[in-house]
Coordinates of C-alpha atoms and ligand atoms in Angstrom, one line a residue:
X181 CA -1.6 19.8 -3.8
X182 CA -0.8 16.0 -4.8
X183 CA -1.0 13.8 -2.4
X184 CA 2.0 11.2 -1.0
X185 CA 1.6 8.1 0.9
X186 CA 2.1 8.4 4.7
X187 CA 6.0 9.1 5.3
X188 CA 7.7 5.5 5.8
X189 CA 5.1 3.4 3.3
X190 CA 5.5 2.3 -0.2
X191 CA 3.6 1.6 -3.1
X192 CA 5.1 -1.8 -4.6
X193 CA 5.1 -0.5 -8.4
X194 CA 4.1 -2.9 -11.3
X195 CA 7.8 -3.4 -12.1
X196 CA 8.4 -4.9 -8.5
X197 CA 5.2 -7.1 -8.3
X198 CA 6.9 -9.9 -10.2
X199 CA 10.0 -9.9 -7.9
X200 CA 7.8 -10.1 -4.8
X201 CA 5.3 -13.0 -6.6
X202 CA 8.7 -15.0 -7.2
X203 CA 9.9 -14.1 -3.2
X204 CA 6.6 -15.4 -1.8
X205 CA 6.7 -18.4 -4.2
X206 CA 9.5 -19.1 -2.5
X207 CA 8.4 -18.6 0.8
X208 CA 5.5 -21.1 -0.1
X209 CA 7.7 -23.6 -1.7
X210 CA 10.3 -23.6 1.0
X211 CA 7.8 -24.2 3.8
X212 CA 6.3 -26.9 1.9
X213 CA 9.5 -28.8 1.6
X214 CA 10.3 -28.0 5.9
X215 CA 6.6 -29.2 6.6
X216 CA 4.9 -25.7 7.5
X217 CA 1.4 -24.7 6.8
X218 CA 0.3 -21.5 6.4
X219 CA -1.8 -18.8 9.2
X220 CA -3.3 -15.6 8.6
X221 CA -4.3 -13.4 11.5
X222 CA -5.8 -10.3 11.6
X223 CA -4.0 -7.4 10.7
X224 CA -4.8 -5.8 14.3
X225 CA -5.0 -7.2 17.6
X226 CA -5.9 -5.9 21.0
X227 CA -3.3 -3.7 22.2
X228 CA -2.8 -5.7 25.5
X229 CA -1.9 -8.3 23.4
X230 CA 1.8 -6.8 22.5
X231 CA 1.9 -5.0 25.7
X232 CA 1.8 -8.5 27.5
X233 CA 3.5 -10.5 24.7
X234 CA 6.3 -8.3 22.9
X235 CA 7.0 -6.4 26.6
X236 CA 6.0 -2.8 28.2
X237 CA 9.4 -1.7 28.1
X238 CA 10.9 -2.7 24.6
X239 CA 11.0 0.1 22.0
X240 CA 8.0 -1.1 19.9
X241 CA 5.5 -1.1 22.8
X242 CA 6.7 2.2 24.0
X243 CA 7.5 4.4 21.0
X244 CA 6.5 2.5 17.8
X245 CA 3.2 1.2 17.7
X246 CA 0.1 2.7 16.1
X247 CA -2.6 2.1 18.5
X248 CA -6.3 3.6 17.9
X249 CA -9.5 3.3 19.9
X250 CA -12.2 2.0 17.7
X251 CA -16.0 3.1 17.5
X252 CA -16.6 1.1 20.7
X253 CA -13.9 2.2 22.4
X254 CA -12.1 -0.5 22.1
X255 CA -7.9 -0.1 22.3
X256 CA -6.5 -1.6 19.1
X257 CA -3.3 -1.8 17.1
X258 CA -1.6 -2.4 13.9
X259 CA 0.3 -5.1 14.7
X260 CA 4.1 -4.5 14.8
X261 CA 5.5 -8.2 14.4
X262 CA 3.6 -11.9 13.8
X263 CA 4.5 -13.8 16.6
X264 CA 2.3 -12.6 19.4
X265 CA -0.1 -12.7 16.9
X266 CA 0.0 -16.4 16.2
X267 CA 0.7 -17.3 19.6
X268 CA -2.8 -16.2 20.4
X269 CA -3.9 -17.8 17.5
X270 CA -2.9 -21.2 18.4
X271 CA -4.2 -20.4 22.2
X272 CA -7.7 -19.3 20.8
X273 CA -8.1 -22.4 18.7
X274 CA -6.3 -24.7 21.1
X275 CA -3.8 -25.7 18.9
X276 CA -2.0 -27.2 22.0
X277 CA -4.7 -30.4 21.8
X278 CA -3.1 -31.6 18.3
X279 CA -0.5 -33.3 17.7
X280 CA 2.7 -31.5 18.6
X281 CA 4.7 -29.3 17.2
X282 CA 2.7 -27.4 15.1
X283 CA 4.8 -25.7 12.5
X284 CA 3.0 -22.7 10.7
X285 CA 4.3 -19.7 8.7
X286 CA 2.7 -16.2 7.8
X287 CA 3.4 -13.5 5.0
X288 CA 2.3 -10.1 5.2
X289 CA 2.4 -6.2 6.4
X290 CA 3.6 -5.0 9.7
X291 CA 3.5 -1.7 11.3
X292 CA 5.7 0.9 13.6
X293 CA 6.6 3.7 14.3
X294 CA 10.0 3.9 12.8
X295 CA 12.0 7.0 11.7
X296 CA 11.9 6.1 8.5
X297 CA 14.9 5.5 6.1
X298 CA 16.1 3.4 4.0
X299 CA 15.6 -0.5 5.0
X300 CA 13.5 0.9 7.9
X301 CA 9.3 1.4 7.1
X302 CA 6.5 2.5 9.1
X303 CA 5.1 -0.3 6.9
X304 CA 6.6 -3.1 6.0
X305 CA 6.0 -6.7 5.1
X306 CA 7.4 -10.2 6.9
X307 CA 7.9 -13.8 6.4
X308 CA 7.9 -15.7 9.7
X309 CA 7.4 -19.0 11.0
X310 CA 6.7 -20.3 14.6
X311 CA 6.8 -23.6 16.2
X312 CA 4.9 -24.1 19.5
X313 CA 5.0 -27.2 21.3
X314 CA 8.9 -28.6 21.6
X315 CA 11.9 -27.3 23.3
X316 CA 14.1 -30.1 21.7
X317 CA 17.2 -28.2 20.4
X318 CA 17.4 -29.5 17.0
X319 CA 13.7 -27.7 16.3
X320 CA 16.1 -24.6 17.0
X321 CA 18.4 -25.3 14.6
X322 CA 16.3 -26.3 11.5
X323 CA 14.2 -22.4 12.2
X324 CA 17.8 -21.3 12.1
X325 CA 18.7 -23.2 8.6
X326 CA 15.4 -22.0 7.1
X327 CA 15.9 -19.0 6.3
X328 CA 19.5 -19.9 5.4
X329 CA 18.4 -22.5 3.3
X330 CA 15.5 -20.2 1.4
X331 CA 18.2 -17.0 1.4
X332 CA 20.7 -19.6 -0.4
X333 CA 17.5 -20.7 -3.0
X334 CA 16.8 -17.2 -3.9
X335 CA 20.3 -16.7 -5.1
X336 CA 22.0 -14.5 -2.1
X337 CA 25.3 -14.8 -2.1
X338 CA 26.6 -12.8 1.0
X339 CA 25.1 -13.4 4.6
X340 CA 26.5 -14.0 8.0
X341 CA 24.8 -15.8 10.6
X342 CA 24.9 -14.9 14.3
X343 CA 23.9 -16.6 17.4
X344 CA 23.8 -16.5 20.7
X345 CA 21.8 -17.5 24.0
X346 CA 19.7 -15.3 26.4
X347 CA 19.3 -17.9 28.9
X348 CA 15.9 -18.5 30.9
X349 CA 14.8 -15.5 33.4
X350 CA 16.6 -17.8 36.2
X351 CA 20.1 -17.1 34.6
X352 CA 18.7 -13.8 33.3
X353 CA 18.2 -12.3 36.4
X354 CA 21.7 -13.0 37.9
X355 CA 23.3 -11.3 34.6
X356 CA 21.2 -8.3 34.6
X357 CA 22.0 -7.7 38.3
X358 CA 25.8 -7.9 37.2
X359 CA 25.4 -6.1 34.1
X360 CA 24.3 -3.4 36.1
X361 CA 26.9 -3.8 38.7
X362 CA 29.0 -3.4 35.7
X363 CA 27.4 -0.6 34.4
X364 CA 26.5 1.7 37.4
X365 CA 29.4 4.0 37.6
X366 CA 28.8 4.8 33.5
X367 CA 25.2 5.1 33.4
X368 CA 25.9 8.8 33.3
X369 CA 28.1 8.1 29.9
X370 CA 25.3 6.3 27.8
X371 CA 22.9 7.5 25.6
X372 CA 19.4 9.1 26.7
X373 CA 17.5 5.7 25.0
X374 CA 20.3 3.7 27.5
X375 CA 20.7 5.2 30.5
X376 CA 16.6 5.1 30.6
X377 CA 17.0 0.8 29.6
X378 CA 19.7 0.6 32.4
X379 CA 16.9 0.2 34.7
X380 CA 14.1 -1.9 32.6
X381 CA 15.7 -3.0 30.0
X382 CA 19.7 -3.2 31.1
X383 CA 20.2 -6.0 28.6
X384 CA 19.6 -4.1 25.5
X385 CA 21.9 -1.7 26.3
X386 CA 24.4 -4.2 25.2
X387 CA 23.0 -4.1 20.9
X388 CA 22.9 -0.4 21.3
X389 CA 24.2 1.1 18.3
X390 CA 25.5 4.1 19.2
X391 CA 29.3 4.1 19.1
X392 CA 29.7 5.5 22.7
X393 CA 27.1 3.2 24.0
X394 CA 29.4 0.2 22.1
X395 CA 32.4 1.1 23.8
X396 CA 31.2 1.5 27.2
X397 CA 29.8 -2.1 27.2
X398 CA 33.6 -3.3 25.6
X399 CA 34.7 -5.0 28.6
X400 CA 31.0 -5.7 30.8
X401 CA 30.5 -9.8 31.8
X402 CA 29.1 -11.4 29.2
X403 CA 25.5 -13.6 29.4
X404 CA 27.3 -16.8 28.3
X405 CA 29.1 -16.9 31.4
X406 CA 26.0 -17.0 33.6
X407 CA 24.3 -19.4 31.7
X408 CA 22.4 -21.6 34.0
X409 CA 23.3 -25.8 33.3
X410 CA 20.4 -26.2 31.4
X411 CA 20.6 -23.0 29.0
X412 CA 24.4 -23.5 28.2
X413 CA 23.6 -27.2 27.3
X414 CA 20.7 -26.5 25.3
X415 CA 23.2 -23.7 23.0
X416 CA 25.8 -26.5 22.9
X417 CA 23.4 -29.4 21.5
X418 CA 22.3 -26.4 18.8
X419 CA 25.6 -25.1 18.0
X420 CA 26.4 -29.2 17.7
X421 CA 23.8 -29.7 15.3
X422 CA 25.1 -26.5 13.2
X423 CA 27.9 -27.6 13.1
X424 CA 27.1 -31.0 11.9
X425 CA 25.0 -29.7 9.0
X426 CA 28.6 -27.7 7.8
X427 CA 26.8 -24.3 9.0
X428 CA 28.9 -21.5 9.2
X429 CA 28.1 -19.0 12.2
X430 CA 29.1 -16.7 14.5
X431 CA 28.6 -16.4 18.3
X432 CA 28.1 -13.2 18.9
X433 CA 27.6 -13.0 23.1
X434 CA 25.9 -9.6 22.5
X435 CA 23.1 -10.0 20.8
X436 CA 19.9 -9.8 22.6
X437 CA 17.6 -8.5 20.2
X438 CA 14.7 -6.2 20.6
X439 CA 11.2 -7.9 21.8
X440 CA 11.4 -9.2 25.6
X441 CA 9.6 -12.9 24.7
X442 CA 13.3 -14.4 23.9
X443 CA 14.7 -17.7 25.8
X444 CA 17.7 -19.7 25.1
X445 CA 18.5 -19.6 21.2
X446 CA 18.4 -16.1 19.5
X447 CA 19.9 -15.5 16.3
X448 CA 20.3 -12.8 13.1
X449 CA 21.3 -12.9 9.6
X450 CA 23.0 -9.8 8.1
X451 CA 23.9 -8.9 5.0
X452 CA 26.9 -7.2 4.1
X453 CA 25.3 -5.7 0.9
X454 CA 23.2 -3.1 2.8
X455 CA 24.1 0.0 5.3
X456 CA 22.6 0.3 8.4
X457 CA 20.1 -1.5 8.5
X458 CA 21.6 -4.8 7.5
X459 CA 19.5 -7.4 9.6
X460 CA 17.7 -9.3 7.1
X461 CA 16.4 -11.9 9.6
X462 CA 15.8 -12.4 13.3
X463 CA 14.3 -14.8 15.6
X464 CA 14.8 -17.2 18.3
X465 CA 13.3 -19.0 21.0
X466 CA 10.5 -17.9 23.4
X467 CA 9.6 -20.0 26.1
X468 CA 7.2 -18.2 28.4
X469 CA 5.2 -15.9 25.8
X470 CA 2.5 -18.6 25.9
X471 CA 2.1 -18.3 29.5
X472 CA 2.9 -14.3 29.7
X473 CA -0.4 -14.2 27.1
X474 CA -2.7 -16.2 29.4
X475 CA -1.9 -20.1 28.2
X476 CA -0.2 -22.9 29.5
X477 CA 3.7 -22.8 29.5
X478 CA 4.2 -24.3 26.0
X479 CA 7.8 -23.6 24.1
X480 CA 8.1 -22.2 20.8
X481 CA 10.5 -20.6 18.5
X482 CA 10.7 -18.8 15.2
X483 CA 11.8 -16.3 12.9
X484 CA 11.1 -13.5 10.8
X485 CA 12.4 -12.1 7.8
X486 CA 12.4 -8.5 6.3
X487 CA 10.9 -8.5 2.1
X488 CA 11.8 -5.0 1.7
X489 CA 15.4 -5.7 3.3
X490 CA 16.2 -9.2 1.6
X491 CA 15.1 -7.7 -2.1
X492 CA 17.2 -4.8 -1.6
X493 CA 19.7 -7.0 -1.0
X494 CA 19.1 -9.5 -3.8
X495 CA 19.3 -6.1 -5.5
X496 CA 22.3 -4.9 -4.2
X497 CA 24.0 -8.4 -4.9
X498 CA 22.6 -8.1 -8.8
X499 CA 20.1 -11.0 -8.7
X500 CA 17.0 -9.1 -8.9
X501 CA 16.0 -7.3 -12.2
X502 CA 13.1 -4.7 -12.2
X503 CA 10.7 -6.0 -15.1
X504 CA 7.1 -6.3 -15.3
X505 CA 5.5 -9.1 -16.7
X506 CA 4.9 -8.7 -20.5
X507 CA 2.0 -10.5 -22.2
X508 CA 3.7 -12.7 -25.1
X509 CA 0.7 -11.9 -27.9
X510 CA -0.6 -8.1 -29.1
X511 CA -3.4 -8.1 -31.3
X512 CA -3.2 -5.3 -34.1
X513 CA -5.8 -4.0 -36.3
X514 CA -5.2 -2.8 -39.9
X515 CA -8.4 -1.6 -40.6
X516 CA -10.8 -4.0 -39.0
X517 CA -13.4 -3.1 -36.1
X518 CA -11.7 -3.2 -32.9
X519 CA -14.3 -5.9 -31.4
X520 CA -12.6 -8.3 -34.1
X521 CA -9.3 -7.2 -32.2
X522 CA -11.3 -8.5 -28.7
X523 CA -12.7 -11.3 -30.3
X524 CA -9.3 -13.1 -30.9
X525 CA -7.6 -11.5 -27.9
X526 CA -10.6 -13.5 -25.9
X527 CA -9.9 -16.6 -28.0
X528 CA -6.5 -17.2 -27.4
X529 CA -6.3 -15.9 -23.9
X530 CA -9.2 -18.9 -23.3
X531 CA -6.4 -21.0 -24.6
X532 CA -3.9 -19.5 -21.8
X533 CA -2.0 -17.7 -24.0
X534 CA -1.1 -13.9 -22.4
X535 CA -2.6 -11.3 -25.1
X536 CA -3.0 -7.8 -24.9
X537 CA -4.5 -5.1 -27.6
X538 CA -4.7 -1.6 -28.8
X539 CA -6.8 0.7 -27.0
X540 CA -6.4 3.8 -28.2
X541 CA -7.2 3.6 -31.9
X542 CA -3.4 3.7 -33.2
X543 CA -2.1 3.3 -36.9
X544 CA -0.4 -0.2 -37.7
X545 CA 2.5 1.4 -37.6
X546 CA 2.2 3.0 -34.0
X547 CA 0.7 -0.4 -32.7
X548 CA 3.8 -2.6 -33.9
X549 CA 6.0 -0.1 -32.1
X550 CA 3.8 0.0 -28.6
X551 CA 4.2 -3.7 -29.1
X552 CA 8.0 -3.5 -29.7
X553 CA 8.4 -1.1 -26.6
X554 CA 6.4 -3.3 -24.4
X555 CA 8.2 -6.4 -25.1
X556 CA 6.0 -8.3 -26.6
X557 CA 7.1 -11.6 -29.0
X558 CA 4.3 -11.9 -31.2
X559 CA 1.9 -9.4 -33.3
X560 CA -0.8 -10.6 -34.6
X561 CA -2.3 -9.1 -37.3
X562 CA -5.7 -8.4 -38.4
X563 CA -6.5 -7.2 -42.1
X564 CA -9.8 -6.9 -44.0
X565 CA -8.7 -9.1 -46.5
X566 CA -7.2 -11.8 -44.3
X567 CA -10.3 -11.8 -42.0
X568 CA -12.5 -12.1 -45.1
X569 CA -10.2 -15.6 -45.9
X570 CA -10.1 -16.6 -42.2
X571 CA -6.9 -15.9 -41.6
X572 CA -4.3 -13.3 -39.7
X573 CA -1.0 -12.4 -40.0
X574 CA 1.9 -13.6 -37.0
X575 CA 5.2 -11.6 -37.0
X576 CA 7.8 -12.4 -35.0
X577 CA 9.3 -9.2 -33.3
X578 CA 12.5 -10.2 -32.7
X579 CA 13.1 -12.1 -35.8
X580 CA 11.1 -9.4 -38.0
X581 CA 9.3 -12.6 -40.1
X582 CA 6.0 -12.5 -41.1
X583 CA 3.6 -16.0 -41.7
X584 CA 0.2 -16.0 -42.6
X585 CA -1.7 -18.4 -40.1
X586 CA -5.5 -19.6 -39.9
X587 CA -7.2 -18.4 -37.3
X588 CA -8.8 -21.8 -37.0
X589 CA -5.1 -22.6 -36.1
X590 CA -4.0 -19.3 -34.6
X591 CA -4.1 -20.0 -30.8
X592 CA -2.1 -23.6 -31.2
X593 CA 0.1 -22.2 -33.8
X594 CA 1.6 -19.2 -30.8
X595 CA 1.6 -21.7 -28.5
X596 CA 3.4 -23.8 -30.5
X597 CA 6.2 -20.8 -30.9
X598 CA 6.1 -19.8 -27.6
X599 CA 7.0 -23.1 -26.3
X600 CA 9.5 -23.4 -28.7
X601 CA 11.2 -19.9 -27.3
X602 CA 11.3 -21.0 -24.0
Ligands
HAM995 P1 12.4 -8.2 14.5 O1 13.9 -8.4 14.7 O2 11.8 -7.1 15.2 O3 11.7 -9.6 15.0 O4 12.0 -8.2 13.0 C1 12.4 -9.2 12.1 C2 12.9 -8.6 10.8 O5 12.0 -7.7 10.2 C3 14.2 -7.7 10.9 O6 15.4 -8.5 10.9 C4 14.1 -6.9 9.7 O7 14.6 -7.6 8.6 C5 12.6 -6.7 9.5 N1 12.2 -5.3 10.0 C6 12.0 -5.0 11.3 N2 11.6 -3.7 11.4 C7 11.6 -3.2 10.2 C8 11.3 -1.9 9.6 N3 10.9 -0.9 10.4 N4 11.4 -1.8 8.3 C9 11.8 -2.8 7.5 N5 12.1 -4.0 8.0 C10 12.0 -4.2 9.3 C11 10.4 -9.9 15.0 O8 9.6 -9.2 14.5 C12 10.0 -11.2 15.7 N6 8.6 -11.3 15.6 C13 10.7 -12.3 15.0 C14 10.4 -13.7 15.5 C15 9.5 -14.5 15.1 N7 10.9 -14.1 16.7 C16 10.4 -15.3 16.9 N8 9.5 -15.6 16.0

């Protein structure tokens, strides 16, 4: 029998590479220009680490998470989001003793136990950034514009941002206590995942998707309202500073998003170019995760972004094209050894020219039409006479022209054309 990848993984195919080296790029050149350096942590982590950090009750630590013991018996995990991750990172390292904030990002794979469909992986990838170290509201709108502003330099067209505030566990705890007030009487009404949260988790019962769920919380008080002084001044001063940059957003008073770290500021972007699963961002603030990991109470705030998600919708929005990259030159052989073939292919590739070559012992004929198929601009050709004379043949593909060129000459005579064509 063949054998698949594990249900909810992909393979990222040649033809895709090219649009995920452009996105990270990006990533890179975008959090150069907004002053962030790059972290990489380990791809698994002790599983305390999320239980404490990301929260016991939330879906991920309870249903999602692919946890192992290791040879010593050790309880480890795949980890299912960055920011726990980094948090201990800067903690270990005692990141809090340099100069404040410190602004980092991070690329790479994450793991859970999804049911898999499409936008949703077992494994998929990230771009995040954290900031530890201030509480000053407009940190929490410049991790907001981020993403806007890299969405907006990859050529997205259609987003919507939303925001809202989840106040401190002081204003929390009056809200959930009226939430559930609110609730009690229809606990019998809600879905199994929500009438099992009404006790935990009460709050997440609000971004429930399920229809009935959706209705049922229509008319409950809404987390704004409770707001203690400080957490309803703190979302003004960042909705101010929104606004000042001309940012469009929406408040939307129930989101509360699905990791139990948040404080304050929380936010999404979606995009109206995919189905379900069309939140191609989310972050916010997280005031305490330092302290509920075992450091000092130190602020931060971040984001993460979804690769698979946002290139489906750069897809879905007809910005992305699926096209591997194409090496310019091909060498063909008309009757000379192939090690000649190698010879110049090693030449002009030394001069950074992208060259390719037979391999499989093909006419003239059959090369020039691999070379055509694969895109290439330029054949060059070696003959026994011409090789005798120090020389090789160039044709053009697209124009169909043929030039005799020295091989003395050959590599700065391509690059030459190649610059031109660009
Ligand atoms: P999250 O909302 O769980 O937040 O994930 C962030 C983004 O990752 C989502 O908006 C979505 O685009 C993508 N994503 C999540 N799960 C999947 C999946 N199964 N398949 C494909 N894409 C997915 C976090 O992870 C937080 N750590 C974000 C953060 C950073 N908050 C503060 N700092």
């Amino acid at each position: 029998m063949l054998m698949k990848a594990p249900r909810g993984t992909n393979d990222i195919l040649p033809a895709e590479v090219p649009q995920w080296q452009l996105f990270e790029e990006k990533v890179r050149e975008v959090c150069n220009l907004f002053g962030y350096n790059e972290i990489r942590t380990p791809i698994f982590e002790h599983t305390e680490l999320f239980q404490r950090g990301v929260g016991e009750v939330t879906d991920i630590v309870a249903k999602e998470m692919y946890t192992f013991l290791d040879r010593g018996k050790r309880s480890l995990t795949l980890r299912p989001e960055g920011t726990a991750s980094v948090a201990r990172a800067y903690l270990e390292h005692k990141m809090q003793g340099e100069a404040q904030p410190i602004k980092v990002y991070y690329l790479g794979p994450m793991f859970r136990y999804d049911r898999p469909q499409a936008g949703r992986y077992r494994q998929f990838h990230q771009f995040g950034v954290e900031v530890f170290g201030t509480n000053e509201p407009t940190v929490d709108t410049e991790v907001i514009m981020l993403p806007v502003f890299f969405f907006k330099s990859l050529g997205l067209k259609e987003f919507t941002l939303e925001i809202n505030s989840v106040g401190c566990p002081r204003c929390r705890q009056e809200y959930r206590r009226q939430l559930q007030e609110a609730l009690k009487e229809r606990v019998p009404k809600l879905c199994s995942d929500c009438a099992e949260r009404y006790e935990k988790n009460p709050l997440r019962i609000l971004d429930c998707k399920n229809e009935k769920c959706r209705e049922l919380v229509q008319d409950v008080p809404l987390l704004t309202n409770t707001l203690c002084a400080e957490c309803a001044d703190h979302f003004a001063q960042v909705r101010q500073a929104l606004d000042a940059l001309g940012q469009d957003y929406v408040v939307n008073p129930r989101l509360v998003r699905g990791l139990d770290y948040y404080t304050k500021t929380a936010f999404e972007i979606i995009s109206p170019a995919l189905g379900a699963q069309s939140s191609i961002c989310g972050g916010g603030r997280y005031d305490h995760l330092l302290a509920t990991i075992g450091g000092p109470d130190i602020p931060g705030i971040g984001f993460a972004l979804g690769i698979e998600r946002v290139l489906a919708a750069l897809e879905a929005e007809g910005v992305l094209k699926q096209e591997p990259d194409v090496p310019d030159i091909f060498v063909a052989t008309a009757g000379v050894p192939e090690t000649e073939a190698l010879k110049v292919a090693m030449q002009l590739r030394a001069a950074g020219l992208r060259t390719d070559k037979d391999y499989l012992g093909r006419s003239l004929k059959a090369q020039l039409k691999f070379a055509g198929k694969k895109g290439v601009k330029y054949v060059v050709i070696l003959g026994d006479e011409e090789l005798k004379n120090g020389q090789a043949t160039v044709r053009d593909m697209q124009a169909g022209s043929q030039e005799v060129v020295l091989l003395t000459e050959l590599a700065a005579h391509l690059a030459g054309l190649i610059r031109e064509a660009e």
